[in-house]
Amino acid sequence: MATSLVFRLHDRGPELLREVLLERGWREYDGRRHGEEDWNLYWRRSTFPSSKYHNLLPWQRLNHHPKTAGITRKDSLVRNLRRMRATFGSSLYDFSPTTFLLPKDSTHFLSEHNKLARGRPVYWICKPVDQSRGRGIFIFEDIKDLVYDCSVIVQRYISSPWMISGYKFDLRIYVCVKSFHPLTVYIHQEGLVRFATEKYSLRSLSNLYAHLTNTSINKSGPFYKSEKGRVGQGCKWTMSKFRHFLQSQHINELLLWQRINSMVTLTLLTVAPSVPSCPNCVELFGFDVLIDSEFKPWLLEVNYSPALRLDCQADISVKKGLIHDLIDVMNYTWTDSLRDRAYQNQNHRRRQMGSDVDSCQMRKSLRVTEVRNQDDTETEAETVLSGEADGSKFKGSGDSTWLPNIHRYRLHPSKTCTFVLFPSGSQQRVQPRVRRPKAQNGLDVPPIRVGGFIRTFPFNTATLKASQHKLDIPIIARELQKLTSQLASGPSDETRWTKQDEMYGEEQFDSLLWGPKDPPLLSRSFKPT
């Protein structure tokens, strides 16, 4: 049996991650049995010391990129969005409400407050810069109610949110940054819709159960378990359920999702140039997005280490699959299990024995899981194949270990799959192998999807080129604006695209529009200009 991969959790959590990795056949790091560097994945809720990034070995991964606090700390996010707004214009960076940092911006805030107070009522929300789970947040209209004893942000309150049955809600969007160099972004198809548990009203600004959507607050509310119109019990929906609801609304759904996608990309661009390159890192962010009554999405905040607690059935439905897919994005292979000494011993034995020693044919019962076709559609979750591994070479390793091998089988005349095969009885979940396409200019294109993760950046050849070396943010911004404008103009003419796609070959690498459960190809909505 192949050596198991080893995971290391800081402070024993999160429990869901442990459960998923053990299901996949991993082993948990034990300092009494493992060496200091004898692990494949090190997971922390907090930041890693810089030494961890400098000393990473080829088979190791960390769950945070260095220096991403520029978007996950509220005051840093405000400063970075201001800088980008000043550079690229307020029409591009228009997805964040007017915000002030207090006490530093007290004079400017007072001036803005007094100016706006002459007209209709204006409401503000105050948030501590370094707190989470809704702690320390309050809403006010009269400036005399603004009392704080730490650094805070004061933000114009979006007082006309889109509601369902009179209840305010926001979206928790799960974003995976596979790499900052080049920038590679995935958004998960599943996410959470988080509801307030009392009906929205501006007459009672102090009622947090009506104004805040944080689960940590609402699960202790008096109406948490009550039926609440279309919302039902509890305070969460899955994104799938929300999509069913959207189908009954007369809005441009693809445009809504693309605006959220652009918001995510433009937010990441505020820090991407300053994040050091660290290819063995993967980061999962939680973007909190509010949609107003005009169906415009607003960025509320970006969460570092989004919560993986299972508070309700919606959490179970969303988060377990999310973690499985995140591990797949990390792209572990069997060689990653050959840590340090085992890796060195393996290479030493290969040099001694030669490359073609101990070639043989073997009859095995082979277990294959998480198989995906080239077109990324799923086949059966688990398939058992029996038969000879014809022509397969199993390198002698000096012991009885049967190393995994890669085979290709044709399930359909037009669909070829890559399988990673393990002996029958192996409990290790198989990493899906996704063929990486090539753009016409020869640049590597990241997989279009990995499980429920959809690649949202780069999304065409122009953005691929603009992110390969030094980020060309003006080009990326232009391409995002073009795509959003295209979707805002209405459905595309697929016949027109079909006639032109050969002439527009530069755009011929596949991208999907994130949002719908079965998203259309971007090429069907983004017509050449």
Short mmCIF file of C-alpha atoms in Angstrom, two decimals:
data_model
loop_
_atom_site.label_atom_id
_atom_site.label_comp_id
_atom_site.label_asym_id
_atom_site.label_seq_id
_atom_site.Cartn_x
_atom_site.Cartn_y
_atom_site.Cartn_z
CA MET A 1 0.00 0.00 0.00
CA ALA A 2 1.27 3.45 -0.80
CA THR A 3 2.48 5.55 2.09
CA SER A 4 -0.28 7.72 3.54
CA LEU A 5 -0.20 11.47 3.35
CA VAL A 6 0.15 13.25 6.68
CA PHE A 7 -1.76 16.33 7.86
CA ARG A 8 -0.82 18.62 10.71
CA LEU A 9 -3.43 20.77 12.47
CA HIS A 10 -2.58 23.72 14.68
CA ASP A 11 -4.46 23.69 18.02
CA ARG A 12 -6.27 20.45 17.07
CA GLY A 13 -8.74 22.01 14.67
CA PRO A 14 -10.88 22.28 12.65
CA GLU A 15 -12.62 18.98 13.32
CA LEU A 16 -14.29 18.89 9.88
CA LEU A 17 -10.93 19.00 8.14
CA ARG A 18 -9.68 16.12 10.29
CA GLU A 19 -12.78 14.09 9.42
CA VAL A 20 -12.41 14.68 5.69
CA LEU A 21 -8.69 13.89 5.57
CA LEU A 22 -9.08 10.71 7.60
CA GLU A 23 -11.85 9.64 5.21
CA ARG A 24 -9.39 10.13 2.35
CA GLY A 25 -6.83 7.82 3.96
CA TRP A 26 -4.53 10.48 5.41
CA ARG A 27 -2.85 10.14 8.80
CA GLU A 28 -2.64 12.84 11.45
CA TYR A 29 0.74 14.19 12.42
CA ASP A 30 2.08 12.87 15.71
CA GLY A 31 5.18 14.59 17.06
CA ARG A 32 6.18 11.40 18.88
CA ARG A 33 6.31 9.36 15.66
CA HIS A 34 6.92 11.95 12.94
CA GLY A 35 9.84 14.22 12.31
CA GLU A 36 9.43 17.98 12.46
CA GLU A 37 9.12 18.21 8.66
CA ASP A 38 7.34 14.88 8.15
CA TRP A 39 3.97 16.24 6.96
CA ASN A 40 2.21 17.08 3.70
CA LEU A 41 -0.38 19.64 4.80
CA TYR A 42 -0.05 22.08 7.68
CA TRP A 43 -3.31 23.88 8.50
CA ARG A 44 -3.67 26.88 10.77
CA ARG A 45 -6.48 29.33 11.46
CA SER A 46 -3.89 32.05 12.11
CA THR A 47 -0.95 33.21 10.00
CA PHE A 48 2.19 31.14 9.61
CA PRO A 49 5.62 32.37 10.73
CA SER A 50 7.68 33.54 7.75
CA SER A 51 10.16 30.71 8.36
CA LYS A 52 7.50 28.16 7.35
CA TYR A 53 7.25 29.70 3.89
CA HIS A 54 11.00 29.83 3.40
CA ASN A 55 11.58 26.20 4.44
CA LEU A 56 8.77 24.45 2.55
CA LEU A 57 9.71 21.14 0.95
CA PRO A 58 8.35 20.09 -2.47
CA TRP A 59 5.71 17.74 -1.02
CA GLN A 60 4.38 20.18 1.57
CA ARG A 61 1.43 22.61 1.40
CA LEU A 62 0.23 25.43 3.65
CA ASN A 63 -3.35 26.71 3.79
CA HIS A 64 -2.39 30.40 3.75
CA HIS A 65 -0.44 32.58 1.35
CA PRO A 66 1.86 35.10 3.04
CA LYS A 67 0.76 38.70 3.55
CA THR A 68 -2.95 38.51 2.67
CA ALA A 69 -4.12 40.51 5.69
CA GLY A 70 -4.43 43.49 3.34
CA ILE A 71 -7.93 42.28 2.43
CA THR A 72 -8.93 40.25 5.51
CA ARG A 73 -8.47 42.95 8.14
CA LYS A 74 -11.25 45.52 7.85
CA ASP A 75 -9.09 48.66 8.06
CA SER A 76 -6.50 47.30 5.62
CA LEU A 77 -9.24 46.39 3.15
CA VAL A 78 -10.60 49.94 3.34
CA ARG A 79 -7.17 51.45 2.68
CA ASN A 80 -6.44 49.15 -0.24
CA LEU A 81 -9.82 49.72 -1.89
CA ARG A 82 -9.35 53.48 -1.51
CA ARG A 83 -5.97 53.28 -3.20
CA MET A 84 -7.34 51.26 -6.11
CA ARG A 85 -10.35 53.57 -6.42
CA ALA A 86 -8.01 56.57 -6.66
CA THR A 87 -5.92 54.81 -9.31
CA PHE A 88 -8.55 53.12 -11.47
CA GLY A 89 -11.66 55.18 -10.77
CA SER A 90 -14.78 54.90 -8.64
CA SER A 91 -16.78 53.42 -11.52
CA LEU A 92 -14.65 50.25 -11.38
CA TYR A 93 -14.25 50.02 -7.61
CA ASP A 94 -17.87 50.85 -6.81
CA PHE A 95 -18.76 47.75 -4.79
CA SER A 96 -17.79 48.97 -1.31
CA PRO A 97 -19.91 51.47 0.69
CA THR A 98 -18.43 54.81 1.76
CA THR A 99 -16.20 54.01 4.73
CA PHE A 100 -14.16 55.94 7.31
CA LEU A 101 -11.41 54.77 9.64
CA LEU A 102 -11.87 56.16 13.14
CA PRO A 103 -10.38 57.93 14.94
CA LYS A 104 -8.06 58.87 12.05
CA ASP A 105 -10.85 60.02 9.69
CA SER A 106 -13.02 61.63 12.36
CA THR A 107 -13.02 65.09 10.76
CA HIS A 108 -13.88 63.75 7.30
CA PHE A 109 -16.61 61.55 8.70
CA LEU A 110 -18.18 64.41 10.64
CA SER A 111 -18.22 66.55 7.51
CA GLU A 112 -19.80 63.78 5.41
CA HIS A 113 -22.34 62.97 8.10
CA ASN A 114 -23.45 66.59 8.44
CA LYS A 115 -23.71 67.01 4.67
CA LEU A 116 -25.88 63.92 4.21
CA ALA A 117 -28.00 64.59 7.29
CA ARG A 118 -29.60 67.60 5.59
CA GLY A 119 -31.63 65.34 3.31
CA ARG A 120 -33.34 61.99 3.93
CA PRO A 121 -32.25 59.81 6.89
CA VAL A 122 -28.81 58.22 6.51
CA TYR A 123 -27.73 55.22 8.56
CA TRP A 124 -24.24 54.06 9.50
CA ILE A 125 -22.75 50.83 10.77
CA CYS A 126 -19.76 50.74 13.12
CA LYS A 127 -17.43 47.71 13.23
CA PRO A 128 -14.24 47.04 15.23
CA VAL A 129 -11.39 46.51 12.76
CA ASP A 130 -10.14 43.22 14.21
CA GLN A 131 -13.25 41.44 15.48
CA SER A 132 -15.33 38.68 13.86
CA ARG A 133 -18.71 36.93 14.30
CA GLY A 134 -20.56 40.26 14.62
CA ARG A 135 -18.90 41.24 17.89
CA GLY A 136 -18.94 44.95 18.71
CA ILE A 137 -21.10 45.95 15.70
CA PHE A 138 -23.88 48.52 16.02
CA ILE A 139 -25.99 50.68 13.69
CA PHE A 140 -26.81 54.35 14.26
CA GLU A 141 -28.35 57.39 12.65
CA ASP A 142 -27.62 60.15 15.16
CA ILE A 143 -23.92 60.87 15.60
CA LYS A 144 -24.36 61.15 19.34
CA ASP A 145 -24.88 57.38 19.36
CA LEU A 146 -21.39 56.79 17.94
CA VAL A 147 -19.37 55.61 20.95
CA TYR A 148 -16.27 53.46 20.59
CA ASP A 149 -13.13 52.63 22.56
CA CYS A 150 -10.96 50.97 19.91
CA SER A 151 -10.08 51.38 16.23
CA VAL A 152 -13.25 51.03 14.16
CA ILE A 153 -14.56 51.51 10.68
CA VAL A 154 -17.77 53.46 10.15
CA GLN A 155 -19.51 52.54 6.94
CA ARG A 156 -22.60 53.83 5.25
CA TYR A 157 -25.29 51.28 6.03
CA ILE A 158 -27.01 49.70 3.05
CA SER A 159 -30.49 50.45 4.32
CA SER A 160 -32.46 48.98 1.40
CA PRO A 161 -31.30 45.35 1.17
CA TRP A 162 -32.92 42.75 -1.03
CA MET A 163 -35.03 40.59 1.29
CA ILE A 164 -36.82 37.27 1.22
CA SER A 165 -40.16 37.24 3.09
CA GLY A 166 -39.06 40.43 4.82
CA TYR A 167 -35.78 38.96 6.14
CA LYS A 168 -32.38 40.42 5.34
CA PHE A 169 -29.69 38.06 4.04
CA ASP A 170 -26.17 38.00 2.67
CA LEU A 171 -24.07 35.48 0.73
CA ARG A 172 -20.97 33.65 1.94
CA ILE A 173 -18.92 33.03 -1.19
CA TYR A 174 -16.00 30.59 -0.90
CA VAL A 175 -13.00 31.71 -2.94
CA CYS A 176 -9.84 29.66 -3.42
CA VAL A 177 -6.66 31.38 -4.57
CA LYS A 178 -4.52 28.58 -5.98
CA SER A 179 -1.72 30.98 -6.79
CA PHE A 180 -0.91 34.68 -6.71
CA HIS A 181 1.95 34.25 -9.23
CA PRO A 182 0.34 33.82 -11.68
CA LEU A 183 -3.00 34.84 -10.18
CA THR A 184 -5.32 31.81 -10.30
CA VAL A 185 -8.76 32.07 -8.68
CA TYR A 186 -11.55 29.55 -8.17
CA ILE A 187 -15.03 30.15 -6.73
CA HIS A 188 -16.98 27.24 -5.30
CA GLN A 189 -20.37 26.42 -6.77
CA GLU A 190 -21.78 25.89 -3.31
CA GLY A 191 -21.91 28.53 -0.62
CA LEU A 192 -24.21 29.77 2.10
CA VAL A 193 -27.05 32.26 2.26
CA ARG A 194 -27.20 33.66 5.79
CA PHE A 195 -30.40 35.21 7.12
CA ALA A 196 -31.31 37.51 9.96
CA THR A 197 -33.94 35.81 12.10
CA GLU A 198 -36.27 38.77 12.70
CA LYS A 199 -37.96 40.91 10.05
CA TYR A 200 -35.99 43.88 8.85
CA SER A 201 -37.00 47.31 10.18
CA LEU A 202 -35.20 50.65 10.41
CA ARG A 203 -37.40 51.58 13.35
CA SER A 204 -35.31 49.41 15.66
CA LEU A 205 -31.63 49.84 14.85
CA SER A 206 -30.55 48.08 18.05
CA ASN A 207 -32.23 44.78 17.12
CA LEU A 208 -29.23 42.81 15.84
CA TYR A 209 -31.43 39.80 15.00
CA ALA A 210 -33.06 41.95 12.31
CA HIS A 211 -29.93 43.68 10.96
CA LEU A 212 -27.03 41.23 11.22
CA THR A 213 -26.79 37.91 9.42
CA ASN A 214 -23.94 36.37 11.46
CA THR A 215 -24.85 32.83 12.46
CA SER A 216 -23.06 33.21 15.80
CA ILE A 217 -25.62 35.90 16.70
CA ASN A 218 -28.78 34.53 15.11
CA LYS A 219 -28.52 30.95 16.35
CA SER A 220 -29.19 32.29 19.86
CA GLY A 221 -32.16 34.42 18.72
CA PRO A 222 -35.72 33.69 19.90
CA PHE A 223 -36.98 32.87 16.37
CA TYR A 224 -34.05 30.78 15.15
CA LYS A 225 -36.05 27.52 15.14
CA SER A 226 -39.33 29.13 14.04
CA GLU A 227 -40.80 28.97 10.53
CA LYS A 228 -40.09 32.31 8.84
CA GLY A 229 -42.05 32.55 5.59
CA ARG A 230 -40.05 31.22 2.62
CA VAL A 231 -36.89 31.27 4.75
CA GLY A 232 -38.09 28.37 6.90
CA GLN A 233 -36.38 27.31 10.10
CA GLY A 234 -32.85 28.24 11.11
CA CYS A 235 -30.90 30.98 9.36
CA LYS A 236 -29.10 29.40 6.40
CA TRP A 237 -29.74 28.18 2.88
CA THR A 238 -27.37 26.46 0.54
CA MET A 239 -26.46 28.33 -2.61
CA SER A 240 -28.28 25.63 -4.59
CA LYS A 241 -31.52 26.50 -2.82
CA PHE A 242 -30.89 30.18 -3.49
CA ARG A 243 -30.48 29.45 -7.20
CA HIS A 244 -33.90 27.81 -7.25
CA PHE A 245 -35.28 30.96 -5.66
CA LEU A 246 -33.54 33.14 -8.26
CA GLN A 247 -35.26 31.26 -11.05
CA SER A 248 -38.55 32.77 -9.87
CA GLN A 249 -37.16 36.32 -9.98
CA HIS A 250 -37.07 38.52 -13.07
CA ILE A 251 -33.42 39.51 -12.92
CA ASN A 252 -30.37 38.94 -15.10
CA GLU A 253 -28.93 36.13 -13.04
CA LEU A 254 -25.71 35.75 -15.04
CA LEU A 255 -25.03 39.46 -14.69
CA LEU A 256 -25.47 39.24 -10.92
CA TRP A 257 -22.99 36.38 -10.64
CA GLN A 258 -20.50 38.07 -12.93
CA ARG A 259 -20.64 41.26 -10.86
CA ILE A 260 -19.79 39.17 -7.80
CA ASN A 261 -17.01 37.44 -9.73
CA SER A 262 -15.56 40.81 -10.80
CA MET A 263 -15.79 42.06 -7.22
CA VAL A 264 -13.76 39.06 -6.04
CA THR A 265 -11.08 39.51 -8.71
CA LEU A 266 -10.78 43.28 -8.22
CA THR A 267 -10.48 42.81 -4.45
CA LEU A 268 -7.72 40.24 -4.85
CA LEU A 269 -5.90 42.58 -7.23
CA THR A 270 -5.50 45.10 -4.40
CA VAL A 271 -2.94 42.81 -2.72
CA ALA A 272 -1.83 40.38 -5.43
CA PRO A 273 1.27 42.37 -6.52
CA SER A 274 2.56 42.51 -2.93
CA VAL A 275 2.00 38.85 -2.00
CA PRO A 276 5.32 36.93 -2.24
CA SER A 277 5.38 33.97 -4.59
CA CYS A 278 4.81 30.73 -2.72
CA PRO A 279 3.63 27.98 -5.08
CA ASN A 280 2.98 25.42 -2.32
CA CYS A 281 0.21 27.50 -0.72
CA VAL A 282 -3.54 27.51 -1.25
CA GLU A 283 -5.88 29.99 0.44
CA LEU A 284 -9.59 29.71 1.14
CA PHE A 285 -11.31 33.06 1.69
CA GLY A 286 -14.90 33.75 2.70
CA PHE A 287 -16.30 36.76 0.82
CA ASP A 288 -19.43 38.22 2.42
CA VAL A 289 -21.68 39.90 -0.15
CA LEU A 290 -24.93 41.82 0.36
CA ILE A 291 -27.36 42.39 -2.52
CA ASP A 292 -29.46 45.55 -2.37
CA SER A 293 -33.02 46.10 -3.58
CA GLU A 294 -31.68 47.11 -7.03
CA PHE A 295 -29.87 43.74 -7.26
CA LYS A 296 -26.45 45.36 -6.92
CA PRO A 297 -23.92 43.30 -4.92
CA TRP A 298 -21.83 44.99 -2.22
CA LEU A 299 -18.70 43.65 -0.57
CA LEU A 300 -19.08 43.59 3.22
CA GLU A 301 -15.81 41.93 4.21
CA VAL A 302 -13.34 39.18 3.39
CA ASN A 303 -12.85 36.44 5.97
CA TYR A 304 -9.52 34.82 6.75
CA SER A 305 -9.97 31.13 7.67
CA PRO A 306 -13.77 31.11 7.19
CA ALA A 307 -15.56 29.06 9.83
CA LEU A 308 -15.81 25.31 9.22
CA ARG A 309 -18.17 24.57 12.11
CA LEU A 310 -21.25 22.50 11.31
CA ASP A 311 -24.14 24.40 12.90
CA CYS A 312 -26.95 23.07 10.71
CA GLN A 313 -27.82 20.84 7.76
CA ALA A 314 -26.88 23.56 5.26
CA ASP A 315 -23.35 23.62 6.71
CA ILE A 316 -23.07 19.86 6.38
CA SER A 317 -24.28 19.98 2.76
CA VAL A 318 -21.84 22.72 1.79
CA LYS A 319 -18.69 22.53 3.87
CA LYS A 320 -17.77 18.87 3.66
CA GLY A 321 -17.77 18.87 -0.14
CA LEU A 322 -15.97 22.22 -0.08
CA ILE A 323 -13.07 20.75 1.91
CA HIS A 324 -12.85 17.65 -0.29
CA ASP A 325 -12.63 19.90 -3.35
CA LEU A 326 -10.09 22.18 -1.69
CA ILE A 327 -7.79 19.21 -1.05
CA ASP A 328 -8.19 18.26 -4.72
CA VAL A 329 -7.19 21.79 -5.75
CA MET A 330 -3.96 21.28 -3.81
CA ASN A 331 -3.13 18.64 -6.42
CA TYR A 332 -1.37 16.03 -4.29
CA THR A 333 0.16 13.09 -6.15
CA TRP A 334 1.54 9.80 -4.88
CA THR A 335 5.08 11.22 -4.92
CA ASP A 336 4.02 13.69 -2.21
CA SER A 337 3.64 10.77 0.21
CA LEU A 338 7.35 9.93 -0.12
CA ARG A 339 8.47 12.36 2.53
CA ASP A 340 12.09 13.20 3.26
CA ARG A 341 13.90 9.94 4.05
CA ALA A 342 11.49 7.73 2.11
CA TYR A 343 11.85 10.04 -0.89
CA GLN A 344 15.62 9.91 -0.72
CA ASN A 345 15.65 6.14 -0.21
CA GLN A 346 13.36 5.67 -3.20
CA ASN A 347 15.63 7.67 -5.47
CA HIS A 348 18.66 5.78 -4.18
CA ARG A 349 17.05 2.41 -4.89
CA ARG A 350 16.02 3.54 -8.38
CA ARG A 351 19.58 4.58 -9.18
CA GLN A 352 20.81 1.17 -8.00
CA MET A 353 18.22 -0.93 -9.77
CA GLY A 354 17.75 0.99 -13.00
CA SER A 355 14.63 2.35 -14.58
CA ASP A 356 13.13 -0.86 -16.03
CA VAL A 357 13.80 -3.45 -13.31
CA ASP A 358 11.02 -5.75 -12.16
CA SER A 359 8.57 -5.01 -14.96
CA CYS A 360 5.63 -7.41 -14.79
CA GLN A 361 1.98 -8.07 -15.48
CA MET A 362 -0.35 -8.26 -12.48
CA ARG A 363 -3.99 -9.22 -12.06
CA LYS A 364 -5.52 -6.93 -9.46
CA SER A 365 -8.89 -5.64 -8.32
CA LEU A 366 -8.45 -1.92 -8.72
CA ARG A 367 -10.50 0.77 -6.96
CA VAL A 368 -10.99 4.13 -8.69
CA THR A 369 -12.67 7.11 -7.04
CA GLU A 370 -13.41 10.69 -8.05
CA VAL A 371 -12.96 9.96 -11.74
CA ARG A 372 -13.50 12.85 -14.12
CA ASN A 373 -13.69 13.03 -17.88
CA GLN A 374 -11.69 15.43 -20.01
CA ASP A 375 -14.79 17.57 -20.32
CA ASP A 376 -14.91 17.67 -16.49
CA THR A 377 -18.24 15.88 -16.16
CA GLU A 378 -18.34 13.38 -13.32
CA THR A 379 -18.60 9.64 -13.85
CA GLU A 380 -19.56 7.25 -11.08
CA ALA A 381 -18.18 8.26 -7.70
CA GLU A 382 -16.58 4.82 -7.30
CA THR A 383 -15.82 2.18 -9.91
CA VAL A 384 -14.19 -1.23 -9.42
CA LEU A 385 -12.15 -2.55 -12.34
CA SER A 386 -10.72 -6.06 -12.52
CA GLY A 387 -8.23 -7.26 -15.07
CA GLU A 388 -4.62 -7.32 -16.06
CA ALA A 389 -2.63 -4.14 -15.92
CA ASP A 390 -1.27 -4.91 -19.36
CA GLY A 391 2.12 -3.44 -20.06
CA SER A 392 2.21 -1.64 -16.74
CA LYS A 393 5.60 -1.34 -15.14
CA PHE A 394 5.86 -1.43 -11.40
CA LYS A 395 9.28 -0.27 -10.29
CA GLY A 396 10.98 -2.48 -7.74
CA SER A 397 11.34 -0.58 -4.49
CA GLY A 398 13.16 -3.15 -2.41
CA ASP A 399 10.05 -4.10 -0.47
CA SER A 400 6.48 -5.27 -1.08
CA THR A 401 5.05 -1.78 -1.61
CA TRP A 402 2.85 -1.65 -4.71
CA LEU A 403 3.25 1.85 -6.08
CA PRO A 404 0.25 3.49 -7.77
CA ASN A 405 0.32 3.75 -11.52
CA ILE A 406 -1.55 5.97 -13.97
CA HIS A 407 -3.68 4.38 -16.69
CA ARG A 408 -6.02 5.68 -19.35
CA TYR A 409 -9.30 3.94 -20.12
CA ARG A 410 -11.91 4.83 -22.71
CA LEU A 411 -15.44 4.82 -21.28
CA HIS A 412 -17.03 6.40 -24.33
CA PRO A 413 -15.74 6.85 -27.88
CA SER A 414 -15.41 10.60 -27.33
CA LYS A 415 -14.49 10.67 -23.62
CA THR A 416 -11.12 9.57 -22.28
CA CYS A 417 -10.44 9.55 -18.55
CA THR A 418 -7.24 9.42 -16.54
CA PHE A 419 -7.33 7.05 -13.57
CA VAL A 420 -4.92 6.75 -10.69
CA LEU A 421 -5.06 3.14 -9.56
CA PHE A 422 -4.44 1.67 -6.11
CA PRO A 423 -4.59 -1.96 -4.98
CA SER A 424 -7.94 -3.23 -3.74
CA GLY A 425 -8.38 -2.42 -0.07
CA SER A 426 -6.48 0.86 -0.18
CA GLN A 427 -8.41 3.52 1.70
CA GLN A 428 -6.67 6.43 0.02
CA ARG A 429 -8.99 8.69 -1.96
CA VAL A 430 -7.65 9.23 -5.46
CA GLN A 431 -6.69 12.68 -6.61
CA PRO A 432 -8.51 13.49 -9.87
CA ARG A 433 -6.13 14.19 -12.71
CA VAL A 434 -7.29 17.03 -14.89
CA ARG A 435 -5.67 17.52 -18.27
CA ARG A 436 -4.28 21.04 -18.40
CA PRO A 437 -5.10 22.64 -21.75
CA LYS A 438 -2.78 24.96 -23.59
CA ALA A 439 -3.72 28.39 -24.83
CA GLN A 440 -2.69 29.15 -28.39
CA ASN A 441 0.33 31.08 -27.22
CA GLY A 442 1.63 28.03 -25.34
CA LEU A 443 0.88 29.29 -21.81
CA ASP A 444 -0.45 26.81 -19.28
CA VAL A 445 -4.15 27.17 -18.59
CA PRO A 446 -5.31 26.11 -15.10
CA PRO A 447 -8.06 23.44 -15.02
CA ILE A 448 -11.47 24.85 -15.83
CA ARG A 449 -12.95 23.25 -12.71
CA VAL A 450 -11.92 21.02 -9.82
CA GLY A 451 -14.93 19.40 -8.21
CA GLY A 452 -17.25 22.26 -7.29
CA PHE A 453 -14.59 24.92 -7.85
CA ILE A 454 -14.95 26.93 -11.07
CA ARG A 455 -11.92 28.82 -12.39
CA THR A 456 -12.94 32.48 -12.59
CA PHE A 457 -9.48 33.94 -13.25
CA PRO A 458 -7.86 33.95 -15.72
CA PHE A 459 -10.94 33.79 -17.92
CA ASN A 460 -9.58 34.53 -21.40
CA THR A 461 -6.27 34.75 -23.23
CA ALA A 462 -5.86 38.45 -22.49
CA THR A 463 -6.16 37.94 -18.72
CA LEU A 464 -3.96 34.86 -18.90
CA LYS A 465 -1.19 36.87 -20.54
CA ALA A 466 -1.76 39.81 -18.17
CA SER A 467 -1.16 37.62 -15.10
CA GLN A 468 1.77 35.44 -16.17
CA HIS A 469 4.64 37.62 -15.02
CA LYS A 470 3.96 41.07 -13.62
CA LEU A 471 0.24 41.69 -13.17
CA ASP A 472 -1.08 44.09 -15.79
CA ILE A 473 -4.03 45.40 -13.77
CA PRO A 474 -5.28 47.94 -16.39
CA ILE A 475 -5.70 45.15 -18.95
CA ILE A 476 -7.43 42.90 -16.42
CA ALA A 477 -9.76 45.73 -15.39
CA ARG A 478 -10.62 46.41 -19.04
CA GLU A 479 -11.43 42.75 -19.70
CA LEU A 480 -13.65 42.58 -16.60
CA GLN A 481 -15.53 45.67 -17.72
CA LYS A 482 -15.99 44.26 -21.22
CA LEU A 483 -17.38 41.01 -19.88
CA THR A 484 -19.77 42.70 -17.46
CA SER A 485 -21.00 45.07 -20.17
CA GLN A 486 -21.53 42.13 -22.52
CA LEU A 487 -23.69 40.31 -19.96
CA ALA A 488 -25.60 43.48 -19.10
CA SER A 489 -26.62 43.84 -22.74
CA GLY A 490 -28.57 40.60 -22.62
CA PRO A 491 -28.23 37.02 -23.90
CA SER A 492 -25.61 36.38 -26.54
CA ASP A 493 -26.32 35.22 -30.07
CA GLU A 494 -24.79 31.73 -30.16
CA THR A 495 -25.10 31.52 -33.94
CA ARG A 496 -23.02 34.65 -34.35
CA TRP A 497 -20.34 33.24 -32.08
CA THR A 498 -20.24 29.94 -33.93
CA LYS A 499 -19.54 31.73 -37.22
CA GLN A 500 -16.78 33.83 -35.73
CA ASP A 501 -14.98 31.56 -33.32
CA GLU A 502 -12.37 30.39 -35.82
CA MET A 503 -11.39 33.98 -36.57
CA TYR A 504 -11.30 34.73 -32.86
CA GLY A 505 -9.01 31.85 -31.98
CA GLU A 506 -7.11 33.83 -29.35
CA GLU A 507 -10.05 33.43 -26.98
CA GLN A 508 -10.31 29.69 -27.49
CA PHE A 509 -9.57 28.30 -24.10
CA ASP A 510 -12.52 27.18 -22.05
CA SER A 511 -13.84 29.21 -19.14
CA LEU A 512 -17.15 28.86 -17.37
CA LEU A 513 -19.32 31.63 -16.02
CA TRP A 514 -19.44 31.10 -12.28
CA GLY A 515 -22.91 31.17 -10.74
CA PRO A 516 -25.43 28.72 -12.18
CA LYS A 517 -25.15 25.10 -11.09
CA ASP A 518 -24.55 24.16 -14.72
CA PRO A 519 -22.72 27.26 -15.95
CA PRO A 520 -22.46 28.13 -19.63
CA LEU A 521 -19.15 28.52 -21.38
CA LEU A 522 -17.88 32.05 -21.22
CA SER A 523 -17.32 32.00 -24.96
CA ARG A 524 -21.10 31.85 -25.44
CA SER A 525 -21.61 35.13 -23.63
CA PHE A 526 -18.41 37.04 -24.34
CA LYS A 527 -18.59 37.89 -28.02
CA PRO A 528 -15.55 39.19 -29.89
CA THR A 529 -15.22 42.92 -30.41
#
